[in-house]
Amino acid sequence: MCQAAGWLGVQVDPERNRRSEACISVSGSAVDVLVIPTNEERAVAEQMLSIIPITDKHSG
């Protein structure tokens, strides 16, 4: 993903990336590349729950 932004000065250190460090850009890079942990499955589930009503299948 970052290779396409190389023209902006983005340079990723493969070793830092492999170690899952918070900052994975090379030392002296024009741009800091920061890793932001996400839980995409949870985000999708929360969005779905906000638009789909939940019904109690046990109520009659």
CSV table of C-alpha atoms in Angstrom, one decimal:
chain,number,residue,atom,x,y,z
A,1,MET,CA,0.0,0.0,0.0
A,2,CYS,CA,2.8,2.4,0.8
A,3,GLN,CA,4.8,1.7,-2.4
A,4,ALA,CA,2.2,3.7,-4.4
A,5,ALA,CA,2.9,6.7,-2.2
A,6,GLY,CA,6.7,6.6,-2.7
A,7,TRP,CA,6.5,9.8,-4.7
A,8,LEU,CA,5.5,11.5,-1.5
A,9,GLY,CA,8.6,10.4,0.3
A,10,VAL,CA,7.1,7.4,2.0
A,11,GLN,CA,9.7,4.7,2.7
A,12,VAL,CA,8.9,1.6,4.7
A,13,ASP,CA,11.5,-0.3,6.7
A,14,PRO,CA,10.7,-4.0,6.0
A,15,GLU,CA,12.3,-5.1,9.3
A,16,ARG,CA,10.2,-2.6,11.3
A,17,ASN,CA,7.2,-3.7,9.4
A,18,ARG,CA,7.9,-7.4,10.1
A,19,ARG,CA,8.3,-6.7,13.8
A,20,SER,CA,4.9,-4.8,13.7
A,21,GLU,CA,6.4,-1.7,15.2
A,22,ALA,CA,4.2,1.4,15.7
A,23,CYS,CA,6.4,3.4,13.2
A,24,ILE,CA,7.5,1.5,10.2
A,25,SER,CA,9.2,4.2,8.1
A,26,VAL,CA,12.9,4.2,7.5
A,27,SER,CA,15.0,6.5,9.7
A,28,GLY,CA,15.2,9.9,8.0
A,29,SER,CA,12.1,9.3,5.9
A,30,ALA,CA,10.4,12.5,4.7
A,31,VAL,CA,7.2,11.0,6.0
A,32,ASP,CA,6.4,9.0,9.1
A,33,VAL,CA,4.5,5.8,8.4
A,34,LEU,CA,2.5,4.8,11.5
A,35,VAL,CA,0.6,1.6,12.0
A,36,ILE,CA,-2.9,2.0,13.4
A,37,PRO,CA,-4.3,-1.2,14.8
A,38,THR,CA,-7.9,-1.9,13.7
A,39,ASN,CA,-10.6,-4.4,14.2
A,40,GLU,CA,-12.4,-4.2,10.9
A,41,GLU,CA,-14.8,-7.1,11.6
A,42,ARG,CA,-16.0,-5.3,14.7
A,43,ALA,CA,-16.5,-2.1,12.8
A,44,VAL,CA,-18.5,-3.8,10.1
A,45,ALA,CA,-20.6,-5.6,12.8
A,46,GLU,CA,-21.3,-2.4,14.6
A,47,GLN,CA,-22.4,-0.6,11.4
A,48,MET,CA,-24.7,-3.5,10.5
A,49,LEU,CA,-26.3,-3.5,14.0
A,50,SER,CA,-26.9,0.2,13.7
A,51,ILE,CA,-29.1,-0.3,10.6
A,52,ILE,CA,-30.6,-3.8,11.1
A,53,PRO,CA,-33.2,-4.1,13.9
A,54,ILE,CA,-32.6,-7.0,16.3
A,55,THR,CA,-35.7,-9.0,17.2
A,56,ASP,CA,-36.1,-11.4,20.1
A,57,LYS,CA,-36.9,-14.8,18.4
A,58,HIS,CA,-38.2,-16.1,21.8
A,59,SER,CA,-40.9,-13.5,22.2
A,60,GLY,CA,-44.3,-14.3,20.7
